[in-house]
Coordinates of C-alpha atoms in Angstrom, one line a residue:
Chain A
X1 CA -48.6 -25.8 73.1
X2 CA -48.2 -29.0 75.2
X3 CA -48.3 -32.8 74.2
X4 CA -48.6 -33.4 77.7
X5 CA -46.5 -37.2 77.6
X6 CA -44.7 -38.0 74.4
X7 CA -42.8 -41.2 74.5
X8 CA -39.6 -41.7 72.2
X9 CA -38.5 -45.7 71.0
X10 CA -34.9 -45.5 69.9
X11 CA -33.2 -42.3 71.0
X12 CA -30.9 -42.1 67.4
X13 CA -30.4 -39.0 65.2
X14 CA -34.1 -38.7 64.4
X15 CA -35.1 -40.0 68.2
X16 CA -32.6 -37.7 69.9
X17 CA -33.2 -34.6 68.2
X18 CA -37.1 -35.0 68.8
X19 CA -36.2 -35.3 72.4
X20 CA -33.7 -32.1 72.0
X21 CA -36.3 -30.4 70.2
X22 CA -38.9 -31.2 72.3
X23 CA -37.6 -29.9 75.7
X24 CA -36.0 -27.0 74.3
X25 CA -39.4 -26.1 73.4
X26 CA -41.2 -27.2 76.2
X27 CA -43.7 -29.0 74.2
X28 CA -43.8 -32.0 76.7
X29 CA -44.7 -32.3 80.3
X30 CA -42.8 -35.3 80.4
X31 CA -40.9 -37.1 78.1
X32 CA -40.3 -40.8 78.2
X33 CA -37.7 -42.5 75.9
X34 CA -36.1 -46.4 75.4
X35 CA -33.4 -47.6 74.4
X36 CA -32.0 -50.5 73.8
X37 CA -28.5 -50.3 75.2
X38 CA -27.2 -48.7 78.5
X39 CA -24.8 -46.8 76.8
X40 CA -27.1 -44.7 74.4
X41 CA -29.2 -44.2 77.9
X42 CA -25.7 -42.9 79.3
X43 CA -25.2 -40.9 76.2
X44 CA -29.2 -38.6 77.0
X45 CA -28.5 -38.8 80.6
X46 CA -24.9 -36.7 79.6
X47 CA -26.7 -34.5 77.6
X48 CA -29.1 -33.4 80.2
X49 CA -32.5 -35.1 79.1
X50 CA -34.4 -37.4 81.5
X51 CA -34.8 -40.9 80.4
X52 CA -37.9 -42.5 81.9
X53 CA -39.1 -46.4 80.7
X54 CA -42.9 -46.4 79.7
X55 CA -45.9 -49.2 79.6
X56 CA -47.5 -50.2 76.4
X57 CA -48.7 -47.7 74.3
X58 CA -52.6 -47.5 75.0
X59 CA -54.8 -44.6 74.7
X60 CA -51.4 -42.5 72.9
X61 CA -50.7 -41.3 69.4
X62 CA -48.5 -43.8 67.6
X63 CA -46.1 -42.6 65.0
X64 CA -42.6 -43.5 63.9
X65 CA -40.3 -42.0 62.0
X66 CA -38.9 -44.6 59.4
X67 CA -38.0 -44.2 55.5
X68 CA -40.4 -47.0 54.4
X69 CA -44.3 -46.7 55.0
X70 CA -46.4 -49.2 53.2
X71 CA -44.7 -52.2 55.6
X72 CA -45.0 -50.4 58.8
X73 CA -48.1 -49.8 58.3
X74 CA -49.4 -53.3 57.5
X75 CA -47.4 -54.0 60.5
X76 CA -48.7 -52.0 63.0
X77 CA -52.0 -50.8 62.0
X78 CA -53.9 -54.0 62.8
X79 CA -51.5 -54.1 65.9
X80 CA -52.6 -51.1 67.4
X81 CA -56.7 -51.0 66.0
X82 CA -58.5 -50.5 69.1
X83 CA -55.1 -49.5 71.4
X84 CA -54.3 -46.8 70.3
X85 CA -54.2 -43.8 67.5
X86 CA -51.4 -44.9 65.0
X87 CA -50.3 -43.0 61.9
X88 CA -46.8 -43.0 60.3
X89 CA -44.5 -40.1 59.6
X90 CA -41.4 -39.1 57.8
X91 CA -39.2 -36.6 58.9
X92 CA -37.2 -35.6 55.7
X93 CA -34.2 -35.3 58.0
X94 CA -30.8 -36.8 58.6
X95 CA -27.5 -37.2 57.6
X96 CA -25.0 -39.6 56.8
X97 CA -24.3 -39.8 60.5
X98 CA -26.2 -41.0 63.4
X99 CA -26.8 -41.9 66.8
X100 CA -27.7 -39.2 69.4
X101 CA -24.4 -37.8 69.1
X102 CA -25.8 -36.5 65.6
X103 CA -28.8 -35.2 67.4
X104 CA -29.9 -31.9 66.8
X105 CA -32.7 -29.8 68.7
X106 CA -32.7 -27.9 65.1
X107 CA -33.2 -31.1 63.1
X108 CA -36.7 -30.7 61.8
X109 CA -37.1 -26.9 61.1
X110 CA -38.1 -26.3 57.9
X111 CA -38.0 -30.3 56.8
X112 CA -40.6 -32.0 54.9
X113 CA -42.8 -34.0 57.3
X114 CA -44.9 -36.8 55.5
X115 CA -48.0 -37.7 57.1
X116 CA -49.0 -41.1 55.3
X117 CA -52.9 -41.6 56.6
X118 CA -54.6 -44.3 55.2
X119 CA -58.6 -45.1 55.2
X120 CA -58.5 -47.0 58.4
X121 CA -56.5 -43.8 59.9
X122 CA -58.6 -42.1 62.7
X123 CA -58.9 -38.0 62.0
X124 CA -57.9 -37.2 65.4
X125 CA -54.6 -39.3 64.9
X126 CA -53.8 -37.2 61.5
X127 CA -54.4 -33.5 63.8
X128 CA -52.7 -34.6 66.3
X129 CA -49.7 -36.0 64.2
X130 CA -49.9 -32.4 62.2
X131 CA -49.9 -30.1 65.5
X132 CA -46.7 -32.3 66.7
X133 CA -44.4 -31.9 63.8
X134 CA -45.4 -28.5 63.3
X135 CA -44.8 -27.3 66.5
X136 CA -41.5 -28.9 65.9
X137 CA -40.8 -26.6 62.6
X138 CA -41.8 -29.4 60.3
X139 CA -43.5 -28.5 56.8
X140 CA -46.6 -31.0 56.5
X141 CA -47.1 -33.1 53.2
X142 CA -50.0 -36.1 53.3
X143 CA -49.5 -39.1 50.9
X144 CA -51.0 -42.1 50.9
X145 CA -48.4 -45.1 52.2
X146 CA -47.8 -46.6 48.6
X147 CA -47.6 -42.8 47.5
X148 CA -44.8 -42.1 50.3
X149 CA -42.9 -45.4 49.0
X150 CA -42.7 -43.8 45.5
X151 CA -41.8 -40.7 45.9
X152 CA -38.8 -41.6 48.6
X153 CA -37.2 -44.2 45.8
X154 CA -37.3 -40.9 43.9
X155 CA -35.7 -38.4 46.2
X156 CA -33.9 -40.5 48.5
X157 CA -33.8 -44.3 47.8
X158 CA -32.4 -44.6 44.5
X159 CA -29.6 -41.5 44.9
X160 CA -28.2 -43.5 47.9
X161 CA -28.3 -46.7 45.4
X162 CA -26.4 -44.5 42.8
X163 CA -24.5 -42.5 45.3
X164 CA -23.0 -46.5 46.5
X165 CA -22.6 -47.6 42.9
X166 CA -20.4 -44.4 42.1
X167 CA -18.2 -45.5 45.1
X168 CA -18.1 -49.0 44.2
X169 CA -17.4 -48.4 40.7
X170 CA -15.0 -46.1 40.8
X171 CA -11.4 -47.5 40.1
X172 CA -9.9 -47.2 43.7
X173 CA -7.0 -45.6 42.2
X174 CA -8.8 -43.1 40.7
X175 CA -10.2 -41.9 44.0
X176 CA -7.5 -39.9 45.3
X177 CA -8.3 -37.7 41.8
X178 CA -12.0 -36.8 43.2
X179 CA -13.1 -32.8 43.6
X180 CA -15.6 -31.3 45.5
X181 CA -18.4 -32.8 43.2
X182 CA -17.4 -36.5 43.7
X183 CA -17.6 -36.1 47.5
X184 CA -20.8 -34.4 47.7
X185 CA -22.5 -36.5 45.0
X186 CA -21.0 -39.7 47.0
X187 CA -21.4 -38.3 50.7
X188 CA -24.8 -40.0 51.7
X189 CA -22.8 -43.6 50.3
X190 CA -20.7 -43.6 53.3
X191 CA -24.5 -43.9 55.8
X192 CA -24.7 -46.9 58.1
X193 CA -24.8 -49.9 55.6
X194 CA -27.0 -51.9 58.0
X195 CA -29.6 -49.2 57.9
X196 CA -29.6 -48.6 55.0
X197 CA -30.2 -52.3 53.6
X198 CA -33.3 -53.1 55.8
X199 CA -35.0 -49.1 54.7
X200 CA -33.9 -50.0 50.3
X201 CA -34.8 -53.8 51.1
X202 CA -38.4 -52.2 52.9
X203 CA -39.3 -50.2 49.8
X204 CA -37.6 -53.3 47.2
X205 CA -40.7 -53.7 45.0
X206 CA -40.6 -49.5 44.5
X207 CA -36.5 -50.0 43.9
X208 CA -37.3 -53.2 41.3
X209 CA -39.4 -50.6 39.0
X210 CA -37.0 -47.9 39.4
X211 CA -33.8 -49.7 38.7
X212 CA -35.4 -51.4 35.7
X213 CA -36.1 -47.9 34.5
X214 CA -33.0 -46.5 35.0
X215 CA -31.5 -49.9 33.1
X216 CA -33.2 -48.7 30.4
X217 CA -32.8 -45.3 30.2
X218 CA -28.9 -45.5 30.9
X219 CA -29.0 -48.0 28.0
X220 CA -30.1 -45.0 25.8
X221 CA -28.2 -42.8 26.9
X222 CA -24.9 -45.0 26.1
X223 CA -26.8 -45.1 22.4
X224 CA -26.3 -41.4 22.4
X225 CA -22.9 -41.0 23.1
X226 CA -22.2 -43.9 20.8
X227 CA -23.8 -42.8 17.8
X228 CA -21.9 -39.4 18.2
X229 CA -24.0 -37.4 15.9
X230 CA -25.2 -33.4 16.4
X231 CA -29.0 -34.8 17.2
X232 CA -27.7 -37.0 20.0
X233 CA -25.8 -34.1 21.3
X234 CA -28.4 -31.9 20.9
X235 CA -30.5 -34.1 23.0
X236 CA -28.0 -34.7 25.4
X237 CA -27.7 -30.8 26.1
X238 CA -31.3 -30.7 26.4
X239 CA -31.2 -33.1 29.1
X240 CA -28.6 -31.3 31.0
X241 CA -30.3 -28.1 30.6
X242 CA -33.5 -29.2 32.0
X243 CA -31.7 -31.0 35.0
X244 CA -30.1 -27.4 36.0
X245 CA -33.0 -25.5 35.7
X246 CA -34.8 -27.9 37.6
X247 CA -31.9 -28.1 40.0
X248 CA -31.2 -24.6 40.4
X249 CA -34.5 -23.9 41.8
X250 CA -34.0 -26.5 44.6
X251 CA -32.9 -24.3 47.4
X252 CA -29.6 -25.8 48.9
X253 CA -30.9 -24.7 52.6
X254 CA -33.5 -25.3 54.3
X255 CA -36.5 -22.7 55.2
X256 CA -36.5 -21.8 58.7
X257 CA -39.7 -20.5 58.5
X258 CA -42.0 -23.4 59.4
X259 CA -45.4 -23.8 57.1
X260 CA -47.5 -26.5 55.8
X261 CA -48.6 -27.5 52.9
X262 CA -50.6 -31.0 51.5
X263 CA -49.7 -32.9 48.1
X264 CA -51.3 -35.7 46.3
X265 CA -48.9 -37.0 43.7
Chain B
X1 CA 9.9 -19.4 42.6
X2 CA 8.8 -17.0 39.9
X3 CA 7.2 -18.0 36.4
X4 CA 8.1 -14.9 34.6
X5 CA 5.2 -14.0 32.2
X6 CA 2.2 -16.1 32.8
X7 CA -0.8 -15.9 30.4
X8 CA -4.4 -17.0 31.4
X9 CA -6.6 -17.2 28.2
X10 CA -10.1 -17.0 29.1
X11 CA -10.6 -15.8 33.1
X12 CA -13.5 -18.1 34.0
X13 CA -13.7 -19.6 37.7
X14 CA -10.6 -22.0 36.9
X15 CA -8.6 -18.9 35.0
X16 CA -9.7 -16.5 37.0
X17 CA -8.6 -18.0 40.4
X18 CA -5.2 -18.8 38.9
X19 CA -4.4 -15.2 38.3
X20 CA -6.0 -14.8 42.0
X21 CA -3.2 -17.2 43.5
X22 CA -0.7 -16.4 41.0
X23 CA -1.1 -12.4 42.3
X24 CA -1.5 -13.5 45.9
X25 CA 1.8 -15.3 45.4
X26 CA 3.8 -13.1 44.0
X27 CA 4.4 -16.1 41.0
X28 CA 4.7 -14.3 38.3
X29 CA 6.9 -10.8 37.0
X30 CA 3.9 -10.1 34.2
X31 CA 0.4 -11.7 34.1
X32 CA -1.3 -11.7 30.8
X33 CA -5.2 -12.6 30.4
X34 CA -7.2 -12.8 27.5
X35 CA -11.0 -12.5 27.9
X36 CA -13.7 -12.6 25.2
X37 CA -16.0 -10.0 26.4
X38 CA -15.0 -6.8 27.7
X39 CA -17.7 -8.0 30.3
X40 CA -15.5 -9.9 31.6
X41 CA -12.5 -7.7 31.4
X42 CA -14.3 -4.8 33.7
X43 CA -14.5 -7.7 36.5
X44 CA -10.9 -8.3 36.5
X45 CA -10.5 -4.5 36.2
X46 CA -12.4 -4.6 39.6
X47 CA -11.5 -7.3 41.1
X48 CA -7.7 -5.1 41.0
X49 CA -6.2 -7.7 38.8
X50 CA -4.0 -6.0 35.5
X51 CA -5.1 -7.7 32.2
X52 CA -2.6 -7.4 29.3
X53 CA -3.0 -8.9 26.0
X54 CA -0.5 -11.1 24.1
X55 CA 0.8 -12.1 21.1
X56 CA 1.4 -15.7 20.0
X57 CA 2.4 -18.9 22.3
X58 CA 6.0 -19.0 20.8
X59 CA 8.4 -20.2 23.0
X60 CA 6.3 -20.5 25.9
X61 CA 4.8 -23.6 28.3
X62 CA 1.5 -23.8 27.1
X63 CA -1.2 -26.1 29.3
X64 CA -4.9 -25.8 29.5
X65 CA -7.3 -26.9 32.1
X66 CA -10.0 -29.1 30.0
X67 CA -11.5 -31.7 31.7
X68 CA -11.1 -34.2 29.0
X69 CA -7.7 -34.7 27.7
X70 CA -7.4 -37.2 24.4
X71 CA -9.3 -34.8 22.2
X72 CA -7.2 -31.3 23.5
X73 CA -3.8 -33.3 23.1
X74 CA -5.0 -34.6 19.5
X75 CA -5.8 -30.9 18.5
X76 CA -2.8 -28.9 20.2
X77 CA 0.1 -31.2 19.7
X78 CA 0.6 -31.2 16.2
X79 CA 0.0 -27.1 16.4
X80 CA 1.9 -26.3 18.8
X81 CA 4.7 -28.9 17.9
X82 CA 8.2 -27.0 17.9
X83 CA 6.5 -23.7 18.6
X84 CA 5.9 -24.3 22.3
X85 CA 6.5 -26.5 24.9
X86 CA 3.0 -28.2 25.0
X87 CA 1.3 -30.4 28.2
X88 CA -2.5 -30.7 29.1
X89 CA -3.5 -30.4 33.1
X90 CA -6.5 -30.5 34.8
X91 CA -7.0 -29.2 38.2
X92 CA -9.3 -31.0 39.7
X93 CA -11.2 -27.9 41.6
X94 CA -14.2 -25.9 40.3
X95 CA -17.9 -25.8 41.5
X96 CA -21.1 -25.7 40.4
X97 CA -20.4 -21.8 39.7
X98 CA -18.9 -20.4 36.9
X99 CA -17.0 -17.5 35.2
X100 CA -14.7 -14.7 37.2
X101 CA -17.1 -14.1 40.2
X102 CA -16.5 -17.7 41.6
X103 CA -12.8 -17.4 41.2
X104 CA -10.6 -18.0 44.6
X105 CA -7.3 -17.4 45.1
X106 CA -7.2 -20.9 47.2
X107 CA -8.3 -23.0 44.5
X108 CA -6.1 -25.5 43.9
X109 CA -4.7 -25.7 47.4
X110 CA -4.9 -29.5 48.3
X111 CA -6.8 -30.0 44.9
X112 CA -5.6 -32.7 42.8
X113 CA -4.1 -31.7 39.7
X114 CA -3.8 -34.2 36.7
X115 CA -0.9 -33.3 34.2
X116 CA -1.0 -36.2 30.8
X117 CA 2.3 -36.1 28.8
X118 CA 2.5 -38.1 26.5
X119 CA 5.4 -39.9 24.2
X120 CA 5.2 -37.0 22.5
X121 CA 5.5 -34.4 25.4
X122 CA 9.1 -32.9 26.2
X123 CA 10.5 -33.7 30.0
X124 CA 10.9 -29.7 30.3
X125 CA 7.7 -29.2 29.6
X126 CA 6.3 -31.7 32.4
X127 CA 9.2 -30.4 34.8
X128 CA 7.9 -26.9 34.1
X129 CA 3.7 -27.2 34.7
X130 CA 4.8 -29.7 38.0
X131 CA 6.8 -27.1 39.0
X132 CA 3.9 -24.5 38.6
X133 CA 0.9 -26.2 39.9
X134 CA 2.9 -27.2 42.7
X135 CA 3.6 -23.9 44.0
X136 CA 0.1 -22.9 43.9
X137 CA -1.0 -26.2 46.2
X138 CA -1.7 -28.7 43.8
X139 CA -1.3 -32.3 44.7
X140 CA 0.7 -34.0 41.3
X141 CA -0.9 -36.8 39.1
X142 CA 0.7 -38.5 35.8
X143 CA -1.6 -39.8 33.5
X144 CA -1.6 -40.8 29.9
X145 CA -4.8 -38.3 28.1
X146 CA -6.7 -41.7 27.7
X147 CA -5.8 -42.9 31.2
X148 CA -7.0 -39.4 32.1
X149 CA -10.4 -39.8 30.2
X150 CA -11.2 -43.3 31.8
X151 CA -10.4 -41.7 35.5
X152 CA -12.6 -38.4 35.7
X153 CA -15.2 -40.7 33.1
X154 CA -15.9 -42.4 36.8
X155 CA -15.1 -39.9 39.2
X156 CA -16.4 -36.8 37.4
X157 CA -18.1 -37.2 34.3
X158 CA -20.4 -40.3 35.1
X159 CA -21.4 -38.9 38.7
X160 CA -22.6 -35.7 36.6
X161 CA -24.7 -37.8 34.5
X162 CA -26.3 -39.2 37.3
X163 CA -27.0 -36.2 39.1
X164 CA -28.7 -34.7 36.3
X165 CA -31.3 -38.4 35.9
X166 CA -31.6 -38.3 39.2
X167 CA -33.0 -34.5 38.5
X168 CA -34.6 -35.2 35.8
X169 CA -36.1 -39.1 36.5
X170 CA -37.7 -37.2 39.8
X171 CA -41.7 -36.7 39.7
X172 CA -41.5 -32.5 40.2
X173 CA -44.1 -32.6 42.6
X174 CA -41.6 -34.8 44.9
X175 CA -38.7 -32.7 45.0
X176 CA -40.5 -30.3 48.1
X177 CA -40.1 -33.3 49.7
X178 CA -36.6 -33.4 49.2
X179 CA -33.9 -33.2 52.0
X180 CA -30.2 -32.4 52.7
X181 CA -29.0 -35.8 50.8
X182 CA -31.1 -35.4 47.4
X183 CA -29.6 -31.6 47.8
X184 CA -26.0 -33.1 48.0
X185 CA -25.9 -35.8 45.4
X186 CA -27.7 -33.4 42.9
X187 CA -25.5 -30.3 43.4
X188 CA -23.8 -30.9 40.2
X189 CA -26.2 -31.0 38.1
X190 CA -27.1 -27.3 38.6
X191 CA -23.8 -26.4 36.7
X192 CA -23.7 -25.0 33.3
X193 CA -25.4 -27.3 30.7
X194 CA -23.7 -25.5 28.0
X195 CA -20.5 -26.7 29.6
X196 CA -21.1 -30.3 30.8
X197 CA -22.6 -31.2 27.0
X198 CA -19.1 -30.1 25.9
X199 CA -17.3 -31.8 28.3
X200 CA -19.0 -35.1 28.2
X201 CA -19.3 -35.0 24.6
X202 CA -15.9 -34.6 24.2
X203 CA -15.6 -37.7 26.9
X204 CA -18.4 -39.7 24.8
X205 CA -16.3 -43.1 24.0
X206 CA -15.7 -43.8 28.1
X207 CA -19.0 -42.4 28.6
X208 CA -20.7 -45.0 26.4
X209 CA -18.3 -47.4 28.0
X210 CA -19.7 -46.8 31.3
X211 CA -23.1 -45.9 30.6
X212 CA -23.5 -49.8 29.2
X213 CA -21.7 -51.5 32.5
X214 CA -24.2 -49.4 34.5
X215 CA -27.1 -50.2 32.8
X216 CA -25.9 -53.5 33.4
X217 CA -25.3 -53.5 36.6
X218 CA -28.8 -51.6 37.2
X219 CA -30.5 -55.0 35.6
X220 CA -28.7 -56.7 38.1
X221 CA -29.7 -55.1 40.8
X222 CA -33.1 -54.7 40.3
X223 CA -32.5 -58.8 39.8
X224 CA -31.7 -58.7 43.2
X225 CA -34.7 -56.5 44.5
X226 CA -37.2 -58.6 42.8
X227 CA -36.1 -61.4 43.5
X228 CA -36.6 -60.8 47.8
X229 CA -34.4 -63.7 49.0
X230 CA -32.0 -63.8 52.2
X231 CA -29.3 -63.9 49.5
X232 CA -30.3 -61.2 47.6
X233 CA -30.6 -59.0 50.3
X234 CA -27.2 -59.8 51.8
X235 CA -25.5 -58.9 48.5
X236 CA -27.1 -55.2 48.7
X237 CA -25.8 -55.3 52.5
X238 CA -22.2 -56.3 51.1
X239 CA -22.9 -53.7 48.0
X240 CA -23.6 -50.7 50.4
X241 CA -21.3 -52.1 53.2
X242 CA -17.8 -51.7 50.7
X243 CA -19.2 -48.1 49.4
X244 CA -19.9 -47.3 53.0
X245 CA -16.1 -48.2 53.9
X246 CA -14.3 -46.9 50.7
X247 CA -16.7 -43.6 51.3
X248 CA -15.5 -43.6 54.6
X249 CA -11.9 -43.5 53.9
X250 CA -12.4 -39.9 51.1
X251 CA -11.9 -37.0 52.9
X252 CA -14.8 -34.5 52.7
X253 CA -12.7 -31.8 52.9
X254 CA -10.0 -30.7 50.9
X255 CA -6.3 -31.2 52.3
X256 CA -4.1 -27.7 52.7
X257 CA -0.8 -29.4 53.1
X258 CA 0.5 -29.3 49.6
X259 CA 2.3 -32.4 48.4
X260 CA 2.7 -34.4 45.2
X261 CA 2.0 -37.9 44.3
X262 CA 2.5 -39.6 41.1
X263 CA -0.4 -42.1 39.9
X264 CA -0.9 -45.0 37.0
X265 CA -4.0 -46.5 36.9

């Protein structure tokens, strides 16, 4: 499989890997990347990848590979109507570092891909889009842009929001007392601030419902513990219980054997 | 150093690794366990670890390893007064694991260990447990039981809670979606319900303490997403820019260089 020229804005964690995983593959005949400072063009040109500077984007595939989807789209679909074949995607990849020295030709083997079509979205873009992140070890989920936005506050939004709380919260004297649990519930907290502001302040109307949910439900919650009675404990275990058998059948690695599948929330 | 007879009552992943790095130190002349099921008792058996059973606590140092201390020192004290030497600790060190199978000799090497005397306690009691969780790694805290309670309430017990909403508050048919970060902050809540509904019951008067300032503070935010300004915006920047730095500073592993510290809060 070849994508013939595949061009790469912002060589970061995400950016870098692709362009890792991509010529460790051979999936490109040639691969063209920006970036905005010299020194990240330094950084690829250390690790062995050519960095070649592109024209506009006619006649290609469009995607990106940001957290938020219902703004990039409004963005760039009318943009690119008529230029080119645009569809947005999320890698379900990362880490609390990044820049290309967190790159990883591995990144996206096994990860959840979301394709996020929309009416306006031309087929051949979606294929296209699908045959690239699978080739790349990706496993493929569709979901409308508003869909993608919900599901991400879920599963990634609102535990960094908690995950920052927790560290904010915490008496810093008490810190030095933290186990193994602490640090792994806090570790995503400690992700670039600045990125992480723009992708929670993209999805804020998403966050808004969420955290006035959560308000709420941590509100009852405080009415079990302070009522203190065997009902409210008995409710409070089956809370728990449900979260580790939930829990427990998340797998804590990822699959390395790449396949696709499509959801509709 | 030597601790003469030690007993462990109940070898669970906390027990069980002490009489691990007790053995592996050569700590003790005699190691005693109890064990409730003779389940259990075959793993020691196997794991080439004597059990003996005991008589009565007379005369000895009696500690425990609870994660919530006001409620263990109300019940023991009084029972144990002028029958034993009597002071609660809590090694900070455990998993999401349980029982003798997840025991490890290196436990509590770099792990914070809490001990909470009180007015109460007797200075050769305190002396003694220091002395002992020292020599098998443990990094010293002081804290009164309720000083205790408020600390892991933030650093232990609250994050739990979270991690099991955060399992819970998920739609099921996002979690395939999920990545390494959901994985992380969640890991917790795969351990023992059975357990955690003890333990935070027993913690329930800081738990609905902090259960109200968060669902405060979740009002507020979501405050600050609806509203959309400049202002609010910076404010989450600031929000996620301290947790980023304070996160920054926690080590994500475990230090091996034993030493002691002594803490108030």
């Amino acid at each position: 499989m070849n994508f013939g020229t595949v061009a790469i804005l912002g060589p970061g964690l995400i950016g870098g890997s692709l362009a890792l995983a991509l010529a460790e593959r051979s999936l490109a005949d040639r691969l063209v990347i920006y970036a905005r400072s010299a020194h990240a063009l330094d950084a690829i040109r250390l690790a062995g990848v050519d960095a070649e500077l592109t024209g506009n984007p006619s006649d290609a595939l469009v995607t990106d590979v940001g957290s938020v989807k219902g703004s990039i789209d409004a963005a760039l679909a009318p943009l690119l109507k008529d230029r080119a074949l645009w569809i947005g995607s999320h890698p379900m990849a990362g880490s609390e570092q990044s820049g290309f020295v967190a790159a990883r030709a591995d990144l996206f083997e096994g990860a959840a891909v979301i394709l996020t079509p929309t009416a306006q979205t031309k087929p051949e873009a979606q294929e296209r889009a699908e045959k690239f992140w699978r080739a790349l070890g990706g496993r493929l989920f569709i979901l409308s842009p508003a869909d993608h936005d919900m599901a991400v506050a879920d599963i990634s939004h609102v535990p960094h929001l908690l995950a920052a709380l927790l560290v904010a919260n915490a008496n810093p004297k008490s810190l030095p007392l933290a186990a193994g649990g602490f640090r792994d519930t806090t570790r995503i907290a400690s992700g670039s601030a600045e990125l992480w502001t723009e992708i929670l302040w993209a999805n804020r109307d998403a966050l808004a419902r969420n955290c006035h949910a959560w308000a709420e439900q941590l509100a009852q919650v405080q009415r079990l513990f302070a009522s203190g009675d065997e009902a409210a404990k008995s409710e409070l275990f089956k809370l728990l219980e449900n979260a580790q058998s939930v829990r427990s059948q998340l797998m804590d690695k990822k699959p390395f054997s790449p396949h696709s599948a499509t959801f509709r929330p």
